[in-house]
CSV table of C-alpha atoms and ligand atoms in Angstrom, one decimal:
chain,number,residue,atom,x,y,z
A,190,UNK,CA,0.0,0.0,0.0
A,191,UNK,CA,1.4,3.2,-1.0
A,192,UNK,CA,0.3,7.1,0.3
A,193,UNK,CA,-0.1,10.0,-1.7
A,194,UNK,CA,0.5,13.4,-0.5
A,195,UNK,CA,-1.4,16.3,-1.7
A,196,UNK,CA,-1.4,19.8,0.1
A,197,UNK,CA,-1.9,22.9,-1.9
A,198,UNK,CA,-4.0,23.2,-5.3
A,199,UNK,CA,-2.1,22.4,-7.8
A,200,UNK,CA,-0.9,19.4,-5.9
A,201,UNK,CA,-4.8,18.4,-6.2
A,202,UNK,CA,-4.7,18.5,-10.3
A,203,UNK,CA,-1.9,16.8,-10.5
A,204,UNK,CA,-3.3,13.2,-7.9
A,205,UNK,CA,-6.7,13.3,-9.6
A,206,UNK,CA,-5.2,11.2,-12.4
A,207,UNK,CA,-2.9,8.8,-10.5
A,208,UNK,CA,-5.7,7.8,-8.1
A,209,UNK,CA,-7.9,7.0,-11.3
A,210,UNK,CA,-5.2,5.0,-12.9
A,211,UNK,CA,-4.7,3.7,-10.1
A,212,UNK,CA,-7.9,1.2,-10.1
A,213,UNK,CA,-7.8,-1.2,-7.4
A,214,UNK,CA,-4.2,-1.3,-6.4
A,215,UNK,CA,-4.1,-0.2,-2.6
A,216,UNK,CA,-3.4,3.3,-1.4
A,217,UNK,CA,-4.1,6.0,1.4
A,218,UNK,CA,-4.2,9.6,0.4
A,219,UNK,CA,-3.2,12.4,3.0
A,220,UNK,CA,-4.1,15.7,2.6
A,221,UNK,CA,-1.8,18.0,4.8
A,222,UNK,CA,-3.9,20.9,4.7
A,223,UNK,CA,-1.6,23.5,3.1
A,224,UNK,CA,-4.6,24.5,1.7
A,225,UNK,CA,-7.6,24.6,3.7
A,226,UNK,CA,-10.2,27.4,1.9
A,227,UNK,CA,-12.8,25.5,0.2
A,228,UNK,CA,-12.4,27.0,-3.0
A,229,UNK,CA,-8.2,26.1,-2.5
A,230,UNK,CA,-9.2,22.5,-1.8
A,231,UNK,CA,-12.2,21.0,-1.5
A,232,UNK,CA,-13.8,22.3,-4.9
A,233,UNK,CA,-10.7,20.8,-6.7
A,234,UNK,CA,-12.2,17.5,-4.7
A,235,UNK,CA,-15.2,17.5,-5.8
A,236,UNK,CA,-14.9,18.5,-9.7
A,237,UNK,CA,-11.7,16.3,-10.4
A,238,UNK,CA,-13.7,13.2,-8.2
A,239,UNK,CA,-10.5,12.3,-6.0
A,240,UNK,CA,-12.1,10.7,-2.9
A,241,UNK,CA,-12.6,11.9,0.3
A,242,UNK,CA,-8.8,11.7,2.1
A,243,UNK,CA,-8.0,9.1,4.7
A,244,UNK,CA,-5.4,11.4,6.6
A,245,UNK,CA,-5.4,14.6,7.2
A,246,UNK,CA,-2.8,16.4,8.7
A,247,UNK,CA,-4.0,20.1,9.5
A,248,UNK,CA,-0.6,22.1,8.7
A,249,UNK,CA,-0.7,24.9,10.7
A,250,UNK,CA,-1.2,28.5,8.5
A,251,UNK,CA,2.0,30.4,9.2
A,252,UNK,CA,5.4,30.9,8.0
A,253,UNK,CA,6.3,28.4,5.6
A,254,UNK,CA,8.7,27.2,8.7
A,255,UNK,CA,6.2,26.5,10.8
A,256,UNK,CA,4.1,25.4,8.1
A,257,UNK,CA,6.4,23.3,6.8
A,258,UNK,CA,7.5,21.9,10.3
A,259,UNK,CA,4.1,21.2,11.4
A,260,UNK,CA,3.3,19.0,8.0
A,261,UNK,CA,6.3,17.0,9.6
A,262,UNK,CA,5.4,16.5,12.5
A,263,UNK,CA,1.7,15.4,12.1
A,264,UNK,CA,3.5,12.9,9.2
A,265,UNK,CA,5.7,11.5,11.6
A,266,UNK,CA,2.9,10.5,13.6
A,267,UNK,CA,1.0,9.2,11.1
A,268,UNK,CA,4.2,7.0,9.8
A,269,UNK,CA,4.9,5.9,13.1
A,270,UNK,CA,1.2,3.9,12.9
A,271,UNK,CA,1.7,2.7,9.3
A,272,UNK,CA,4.4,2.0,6.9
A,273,UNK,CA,3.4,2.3,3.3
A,274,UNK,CA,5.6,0.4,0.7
A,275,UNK,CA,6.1,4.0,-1.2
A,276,UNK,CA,5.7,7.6,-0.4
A,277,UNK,CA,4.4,9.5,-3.7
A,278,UNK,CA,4.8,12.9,-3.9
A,279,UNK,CA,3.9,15.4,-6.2
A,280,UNK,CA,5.0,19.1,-7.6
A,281,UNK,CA,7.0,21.6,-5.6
A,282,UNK,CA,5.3,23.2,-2.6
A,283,UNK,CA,6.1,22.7,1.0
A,284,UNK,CA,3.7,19.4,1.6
A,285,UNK,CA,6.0,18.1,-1.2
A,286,UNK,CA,8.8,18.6,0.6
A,287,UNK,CA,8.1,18.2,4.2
A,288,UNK,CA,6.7,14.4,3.4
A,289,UNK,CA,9.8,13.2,1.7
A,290,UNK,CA,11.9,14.7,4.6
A,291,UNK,CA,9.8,12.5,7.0
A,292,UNK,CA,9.3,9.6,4.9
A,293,UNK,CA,13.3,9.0,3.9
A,294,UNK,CA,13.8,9.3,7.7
A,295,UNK,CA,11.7,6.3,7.9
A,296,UNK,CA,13.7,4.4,5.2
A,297,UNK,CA,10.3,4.6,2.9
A,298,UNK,CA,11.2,4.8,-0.8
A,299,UNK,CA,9.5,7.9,-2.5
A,300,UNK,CA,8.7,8.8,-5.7
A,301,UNK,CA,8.7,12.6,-7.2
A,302,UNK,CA,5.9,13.7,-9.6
A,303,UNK,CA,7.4,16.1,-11.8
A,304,UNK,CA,10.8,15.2,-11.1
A,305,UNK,CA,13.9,17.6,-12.4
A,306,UNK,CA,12.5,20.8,-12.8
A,307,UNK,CA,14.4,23.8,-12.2
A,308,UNK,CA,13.8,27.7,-12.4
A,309,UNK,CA,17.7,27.8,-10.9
A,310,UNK,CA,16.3,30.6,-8.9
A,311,UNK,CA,17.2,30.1,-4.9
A,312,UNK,CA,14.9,33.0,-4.2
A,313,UNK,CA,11.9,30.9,-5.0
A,314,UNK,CA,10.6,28.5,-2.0
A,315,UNK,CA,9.8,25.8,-4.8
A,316,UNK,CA,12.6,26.0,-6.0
A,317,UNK,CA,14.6,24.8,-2.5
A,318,UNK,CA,11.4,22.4,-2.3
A,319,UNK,CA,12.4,20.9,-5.9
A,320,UNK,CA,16.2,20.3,-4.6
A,321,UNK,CA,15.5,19.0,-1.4
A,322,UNK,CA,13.0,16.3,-3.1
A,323,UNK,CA,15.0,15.2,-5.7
A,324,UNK,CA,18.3,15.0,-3.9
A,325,UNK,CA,16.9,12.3,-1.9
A,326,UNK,CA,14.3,10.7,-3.7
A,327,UNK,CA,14.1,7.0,-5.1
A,328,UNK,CA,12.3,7.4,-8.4
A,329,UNK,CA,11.5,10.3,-10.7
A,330,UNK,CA,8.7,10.5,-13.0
A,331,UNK,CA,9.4,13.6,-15.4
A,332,UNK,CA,7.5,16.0,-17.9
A,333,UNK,CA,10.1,16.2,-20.3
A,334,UNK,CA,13.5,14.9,-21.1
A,335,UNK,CA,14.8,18.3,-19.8
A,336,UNK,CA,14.1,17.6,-16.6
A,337,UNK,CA,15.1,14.1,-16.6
A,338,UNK,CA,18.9,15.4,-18.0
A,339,UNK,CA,18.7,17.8,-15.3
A,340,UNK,CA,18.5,14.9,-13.0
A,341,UNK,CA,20.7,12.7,-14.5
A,342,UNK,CA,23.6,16.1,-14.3
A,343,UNK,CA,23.1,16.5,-10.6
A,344,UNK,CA,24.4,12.4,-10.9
A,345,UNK,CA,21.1,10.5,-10.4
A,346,UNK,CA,21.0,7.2,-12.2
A,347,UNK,CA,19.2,6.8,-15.2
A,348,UNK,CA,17.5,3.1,-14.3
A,349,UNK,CA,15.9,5.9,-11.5
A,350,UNK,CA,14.1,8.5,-13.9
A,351,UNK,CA,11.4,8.0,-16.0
A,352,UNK,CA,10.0,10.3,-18.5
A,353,UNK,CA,5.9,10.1,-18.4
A,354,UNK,CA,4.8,13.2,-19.6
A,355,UNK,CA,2.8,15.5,-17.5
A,356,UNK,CA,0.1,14.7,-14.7
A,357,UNK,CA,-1.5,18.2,-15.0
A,358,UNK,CA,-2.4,17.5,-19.1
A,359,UNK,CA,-4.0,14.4,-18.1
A,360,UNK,CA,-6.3,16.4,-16.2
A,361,UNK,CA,-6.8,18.9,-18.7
A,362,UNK,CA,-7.7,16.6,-21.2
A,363,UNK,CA,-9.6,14.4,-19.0
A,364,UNK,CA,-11.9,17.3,-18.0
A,365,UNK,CA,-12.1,19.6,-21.5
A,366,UNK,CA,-15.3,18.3,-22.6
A,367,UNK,CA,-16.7,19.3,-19.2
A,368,UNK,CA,-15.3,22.9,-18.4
A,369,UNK,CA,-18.5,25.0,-17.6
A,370,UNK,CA,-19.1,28.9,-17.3
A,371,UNK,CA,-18.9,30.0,-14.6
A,372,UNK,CA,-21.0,32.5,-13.1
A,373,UNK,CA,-19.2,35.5,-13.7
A,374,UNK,CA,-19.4,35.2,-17.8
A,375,UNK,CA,-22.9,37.0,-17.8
A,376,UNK,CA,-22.3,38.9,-14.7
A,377,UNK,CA,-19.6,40.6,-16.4
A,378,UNK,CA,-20.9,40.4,-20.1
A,379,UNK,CA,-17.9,38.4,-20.9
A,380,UNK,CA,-17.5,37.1,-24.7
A,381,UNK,CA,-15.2,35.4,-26.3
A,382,UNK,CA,-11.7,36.3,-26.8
A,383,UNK,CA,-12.9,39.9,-25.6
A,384,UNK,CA,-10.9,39.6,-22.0
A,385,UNK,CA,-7.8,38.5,-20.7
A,386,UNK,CA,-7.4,36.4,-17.7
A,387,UNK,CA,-5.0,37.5,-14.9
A,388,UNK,CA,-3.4,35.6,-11.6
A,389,UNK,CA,-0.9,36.4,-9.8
A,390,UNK,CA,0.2,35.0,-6.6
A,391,UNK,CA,4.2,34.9,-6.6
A,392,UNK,CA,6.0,36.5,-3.3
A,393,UNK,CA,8.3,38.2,-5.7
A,394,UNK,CA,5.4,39.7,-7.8
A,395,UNK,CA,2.4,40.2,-4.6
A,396,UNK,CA,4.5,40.8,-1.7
A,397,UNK,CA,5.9,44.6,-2.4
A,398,UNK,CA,2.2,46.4,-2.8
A,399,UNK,CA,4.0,49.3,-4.8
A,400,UNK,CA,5.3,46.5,-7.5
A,401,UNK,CA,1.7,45.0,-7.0
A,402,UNK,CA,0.3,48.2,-7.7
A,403,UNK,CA,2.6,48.9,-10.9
A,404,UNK,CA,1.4,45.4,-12.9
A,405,UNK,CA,-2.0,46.0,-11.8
A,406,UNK,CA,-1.9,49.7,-13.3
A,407,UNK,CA,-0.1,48.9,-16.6
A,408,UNK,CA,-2.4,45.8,-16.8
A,409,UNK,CA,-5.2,48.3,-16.3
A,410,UNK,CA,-4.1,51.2,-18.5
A,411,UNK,CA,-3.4,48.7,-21.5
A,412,UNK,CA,-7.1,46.9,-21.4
A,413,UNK,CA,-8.7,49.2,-23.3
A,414,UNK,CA,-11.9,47.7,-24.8
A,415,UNK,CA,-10.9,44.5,-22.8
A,416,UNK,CA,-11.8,43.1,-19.5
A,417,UNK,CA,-9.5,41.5,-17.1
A,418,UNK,CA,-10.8,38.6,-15.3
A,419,UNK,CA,-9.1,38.8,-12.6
A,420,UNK,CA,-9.7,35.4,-9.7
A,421,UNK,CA,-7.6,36.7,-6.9
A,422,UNK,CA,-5.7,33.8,-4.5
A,423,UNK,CA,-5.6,33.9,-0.9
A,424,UNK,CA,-2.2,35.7,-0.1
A,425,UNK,CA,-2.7,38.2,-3.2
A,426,UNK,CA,-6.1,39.4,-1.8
A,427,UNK,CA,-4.4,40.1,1.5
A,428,UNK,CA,-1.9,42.3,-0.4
A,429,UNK,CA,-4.7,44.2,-2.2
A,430,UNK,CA,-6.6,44.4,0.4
A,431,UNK,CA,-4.3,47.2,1.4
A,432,UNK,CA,-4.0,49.0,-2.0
A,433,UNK,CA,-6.7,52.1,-2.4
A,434,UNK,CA,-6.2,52.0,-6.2
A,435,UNK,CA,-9.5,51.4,-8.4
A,436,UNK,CA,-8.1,49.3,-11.5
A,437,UNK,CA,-11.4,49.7,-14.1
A,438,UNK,CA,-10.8,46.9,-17.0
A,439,UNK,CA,-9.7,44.6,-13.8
A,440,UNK,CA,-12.5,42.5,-12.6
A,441,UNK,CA,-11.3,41.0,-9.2
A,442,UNK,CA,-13.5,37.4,-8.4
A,443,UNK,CA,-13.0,34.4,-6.1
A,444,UNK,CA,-10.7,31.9,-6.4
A,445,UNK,CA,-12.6,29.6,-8.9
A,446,UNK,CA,-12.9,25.6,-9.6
A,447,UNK,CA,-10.7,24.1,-11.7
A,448,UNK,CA,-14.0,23.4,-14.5
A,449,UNK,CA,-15.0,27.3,-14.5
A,450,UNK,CA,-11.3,28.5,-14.8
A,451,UNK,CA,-10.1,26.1,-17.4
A,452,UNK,CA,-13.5,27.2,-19.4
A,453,UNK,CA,-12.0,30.6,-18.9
A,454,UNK,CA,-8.7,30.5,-19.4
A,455,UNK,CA,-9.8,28.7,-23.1
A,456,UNK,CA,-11.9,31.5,-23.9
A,457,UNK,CA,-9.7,34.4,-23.1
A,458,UNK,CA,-7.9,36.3,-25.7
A,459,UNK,CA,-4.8,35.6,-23.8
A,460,UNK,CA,-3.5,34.7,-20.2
A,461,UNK,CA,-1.1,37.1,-17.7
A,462,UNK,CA,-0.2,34.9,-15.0
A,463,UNK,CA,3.1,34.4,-12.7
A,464,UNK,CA,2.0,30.7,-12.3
A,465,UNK,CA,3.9,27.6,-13.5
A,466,UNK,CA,1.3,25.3,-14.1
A,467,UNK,CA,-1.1,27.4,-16.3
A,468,UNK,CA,1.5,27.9,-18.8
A,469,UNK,CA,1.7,24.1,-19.7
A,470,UNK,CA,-2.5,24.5,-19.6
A,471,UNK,CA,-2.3,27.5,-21.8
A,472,UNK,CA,0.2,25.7,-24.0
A,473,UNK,CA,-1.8,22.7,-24.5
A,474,UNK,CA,-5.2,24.7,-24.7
A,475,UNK,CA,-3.1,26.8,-27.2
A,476,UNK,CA,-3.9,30.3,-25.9
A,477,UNK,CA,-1.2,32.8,-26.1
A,478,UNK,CA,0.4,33.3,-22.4
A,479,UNK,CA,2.4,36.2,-20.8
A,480,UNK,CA,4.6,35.1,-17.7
A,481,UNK,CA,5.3,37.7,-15.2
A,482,UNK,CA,8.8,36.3,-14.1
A,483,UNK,CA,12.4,36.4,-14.9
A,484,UNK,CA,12.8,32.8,-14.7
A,485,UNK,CA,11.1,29.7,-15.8
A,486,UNK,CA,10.9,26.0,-14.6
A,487,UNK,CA,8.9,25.0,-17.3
A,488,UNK,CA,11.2,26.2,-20.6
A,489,UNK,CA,9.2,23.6,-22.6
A,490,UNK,CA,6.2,26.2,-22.8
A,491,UNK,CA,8.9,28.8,-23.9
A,492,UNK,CA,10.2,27.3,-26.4
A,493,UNK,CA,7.9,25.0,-28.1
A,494,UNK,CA,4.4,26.2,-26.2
A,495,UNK,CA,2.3,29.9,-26.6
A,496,UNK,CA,4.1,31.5,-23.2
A,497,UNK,CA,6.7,34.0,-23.3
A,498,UNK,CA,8.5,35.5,-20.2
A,499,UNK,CA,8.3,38.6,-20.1
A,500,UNK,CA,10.6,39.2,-17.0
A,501,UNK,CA,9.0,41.2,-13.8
A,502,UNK,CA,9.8,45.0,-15.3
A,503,UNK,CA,6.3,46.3,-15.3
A,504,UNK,CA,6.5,48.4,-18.1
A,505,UNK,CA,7.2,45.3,-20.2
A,506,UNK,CA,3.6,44.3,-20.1
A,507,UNK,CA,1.9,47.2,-22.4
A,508,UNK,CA,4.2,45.8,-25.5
A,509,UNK,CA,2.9,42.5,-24.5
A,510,UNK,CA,-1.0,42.7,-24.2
A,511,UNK,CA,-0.9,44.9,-27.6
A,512,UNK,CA,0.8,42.4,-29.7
A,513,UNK,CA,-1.5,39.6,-27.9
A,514,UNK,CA,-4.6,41.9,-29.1
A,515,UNK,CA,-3.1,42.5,-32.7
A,516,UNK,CA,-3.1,38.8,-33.4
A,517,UNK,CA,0.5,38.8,-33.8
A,518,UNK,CA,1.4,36.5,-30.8
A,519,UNK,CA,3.5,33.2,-31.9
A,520,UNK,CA,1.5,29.8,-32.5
A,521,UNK,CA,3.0,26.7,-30.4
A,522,UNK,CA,3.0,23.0,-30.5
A,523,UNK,CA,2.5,20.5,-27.5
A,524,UNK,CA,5.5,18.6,-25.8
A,525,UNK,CA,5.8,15.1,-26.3
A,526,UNK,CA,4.4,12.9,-24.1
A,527,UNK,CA,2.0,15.4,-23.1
A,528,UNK,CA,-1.1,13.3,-24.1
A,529,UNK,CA,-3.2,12.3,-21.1
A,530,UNK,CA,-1.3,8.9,-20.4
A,531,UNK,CA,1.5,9.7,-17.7
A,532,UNK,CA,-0.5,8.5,-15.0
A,533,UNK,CA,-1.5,5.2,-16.5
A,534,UNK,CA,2.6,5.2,-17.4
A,535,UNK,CA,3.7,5.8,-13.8
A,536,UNK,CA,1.0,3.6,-12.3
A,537,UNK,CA,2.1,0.6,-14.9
A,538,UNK,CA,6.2,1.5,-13.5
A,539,UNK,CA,4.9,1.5,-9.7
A,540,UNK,CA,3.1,-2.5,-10.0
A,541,UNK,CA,5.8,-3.9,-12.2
A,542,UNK,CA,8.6,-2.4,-9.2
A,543,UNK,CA,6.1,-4.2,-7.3
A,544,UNK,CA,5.2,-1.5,-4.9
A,545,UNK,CA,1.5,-3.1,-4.6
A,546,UNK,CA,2.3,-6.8,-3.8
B,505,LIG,C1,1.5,27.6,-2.6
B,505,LIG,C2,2.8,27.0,-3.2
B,505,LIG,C3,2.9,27.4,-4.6
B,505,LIG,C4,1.7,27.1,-5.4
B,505,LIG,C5,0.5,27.8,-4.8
B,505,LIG,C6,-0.8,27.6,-5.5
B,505,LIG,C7,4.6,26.6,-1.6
B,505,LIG,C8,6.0,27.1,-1.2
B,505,LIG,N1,4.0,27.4,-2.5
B,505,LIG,O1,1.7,29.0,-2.5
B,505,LIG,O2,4.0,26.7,-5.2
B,505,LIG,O3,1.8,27.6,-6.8
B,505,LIG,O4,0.4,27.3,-3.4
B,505,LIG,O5,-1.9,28.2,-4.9
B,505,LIG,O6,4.2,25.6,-1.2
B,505,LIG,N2,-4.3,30.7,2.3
B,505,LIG,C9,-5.6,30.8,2.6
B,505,LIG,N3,-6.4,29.8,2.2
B,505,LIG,C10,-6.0,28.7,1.6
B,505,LIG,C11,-4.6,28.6,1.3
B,505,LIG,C12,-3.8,29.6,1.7
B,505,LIG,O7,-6.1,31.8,3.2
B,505,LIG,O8,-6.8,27.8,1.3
B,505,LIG,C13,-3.3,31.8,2.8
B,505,LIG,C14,-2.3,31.2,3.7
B,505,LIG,O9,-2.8,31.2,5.0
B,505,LIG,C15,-1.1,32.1,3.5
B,505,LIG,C16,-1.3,32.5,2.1
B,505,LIG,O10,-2.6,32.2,1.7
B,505,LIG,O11,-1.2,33.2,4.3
B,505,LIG,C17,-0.3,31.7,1.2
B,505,LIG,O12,-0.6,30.3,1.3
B,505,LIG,P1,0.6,29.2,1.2
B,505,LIG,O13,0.1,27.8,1.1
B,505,LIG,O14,1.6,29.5,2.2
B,505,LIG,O15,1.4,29.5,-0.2
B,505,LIG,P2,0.9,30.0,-1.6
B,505,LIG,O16,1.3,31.3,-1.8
B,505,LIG,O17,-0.6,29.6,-1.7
């Protein structure tokens, strides 16, 4: 019997598929609680239909120190009960993390989701959460061969690292015939390829409210004619909360499901997001993408997909938007692998290393 981890929301994406390819072959899933809001967590529950978890392990809201402590100890209690055969862990956030820390100190073998990635930024928390995972990890399932070289030059063995494609597509593919509008389309007299769609949730983007301030006004100045749909994330809205700016084109909305968003986000005339994982969803859904960030994990989406990084000067963002509204944004292609079958792959590499016997 293996566990799963899952903790924050793209974490929840990125199980849904694993658990369904997983059929009858034993597991437990723990939630850690990283994310706790309902629209964080449980609404990602319900619409992908991952089942209810068996263990959940309340991580304290906090610093990401004691957040990250507290997911290890309530673990290590949980371990100390029952010993799965594997620890599977997905992504780059802290639950990521803090489980492999307490599971390799129980001599459990894990297994890394999305394996090899690096934004070789230090300043980023996933980025010190991808390291720590894959320097002591047992097997690696990647997204793309980049990643797996990546591994294999930091002197992992091959026979360990298995490229699989990407866990986040299979959702997306999975769940395409079913994204639904959400309310907020008539509310807002949205129509198609009229509006952009906007998140933002990076420290190094939402945690200065001038710089905050400066994307949202350039954003704002540049919509003419176009709404910006705009769902704002937990530790964004405490940020604006304390901005006295009105931003006009920017429509600021709940967090939303993954079904509404996705129906969204394919609508839109474009995407302006400092998120990792929408840019492989934009690249797959094939709507052009502008990255707020100097650095990317993900180059794949750079080089063969529709994002561009734009880097985090404000002023870069005008240029952007207008060649996104003038049509003359680049077309891209999708990765390979990227197909809706990595679960079934890593699920068919997990029974024949006999993890469920
Ligand atoms: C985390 C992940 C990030 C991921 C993002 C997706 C890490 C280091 N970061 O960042 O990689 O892209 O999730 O959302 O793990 N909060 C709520 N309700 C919630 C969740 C969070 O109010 O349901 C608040 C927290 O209390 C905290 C803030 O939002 O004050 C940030 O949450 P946290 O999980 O620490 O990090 P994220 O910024 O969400």
């Amino acid at each position: 019997m293996i566990f799963i981890i899952a903790g924050a929301r793209p974490n929840f994406v990125k199980i849904a598929p694993i658990i369904h390819a997983l059929g009858a072959s034993p597991y437990k899933l723990v939630h850690t609680g990283q994310h706790y809001d309902y629209a964080m967590s449980q609404a990602f529950f319900d619409e992908l239909n991952i089942p209810i978890p068996n263990i959940y392990l309340n991580a304290p809201a906090g610093s990401q120190t004691e957040q990250t402590a507290g997911i290890m100890l309530a673990f290590e209690k949980e371990l100390l009960k029952e010993k799965p055969s594997l620890v599977l862990v997905v992504g780059d956030v802290n639950s990521t993390m803090a489980c492999t820390l307490v599971a390799k100190k129980f001599n459990i073998p894990v297994a890394h989701v999305e394996a090899g990635i690096r934004s070789y930024d230090m300043t980023m928390p996933e980025e010190i959460n991808r390291l720590v995972t894959d320097s002591i990890s047992d097997l690696f399932f990647t997204t793309t061969l980049w990643a797996s070289n990546n591994l294999i030059n930091s002197g992992i063995a091959k026979d360990k690292i298995f490229f699989v494609g990407n866990v986040m597509i299979d959702t997306l593919l999975a769940k395409k015939d079913r994204f639904s509008k959400p309310l907020c389309w008539d509310q807002l007299s949205l129509n198609d390829k009229k509006y952009f769609v906007l998140t933002l949730h990076r420290p190094s983007n939402v945690d200065n409210p001038e710089k905050l301030d400066e994307i949202l006004t350039a954003i704002n100045k540049q919509a003419s004619g176009y709404q910006v749909v705009f769902p704002v994330h937990p530790r964004t809205r405490k940020m604006i909360n304390q901005l006295a700016q009105q931003y006009e084109q920017i429509k600021m909305i709940e967090p939303m499901g993954y079904l509404n968003f996705n129906y969204l986000v394919q609508k839109a005339i474009g995407v302006i997001t400092d998120s990792g994982g929408i840019t492989e969803e934009t690249t797959v859904l094939g709507v052009p993408c502008i990255t707020i960030r100097t650095t990317t994990e993900r180059p794949e989406t750079v080089e063969m997909g529709t994002n561009e990084l734009i880097g985090d000067n404000p002023e870069n963002i005008a240029p952007a938007m207008k060649r996104i509204i003038e049509g003359a944004w680049k077309a891209g292609s999708i990765p390979e692998k990227w197909d809706g079958k990595a679960a079934e792959r890593i699920v068919k590499i997990l029974e024949d290393k006999g993890y469920f016997n």
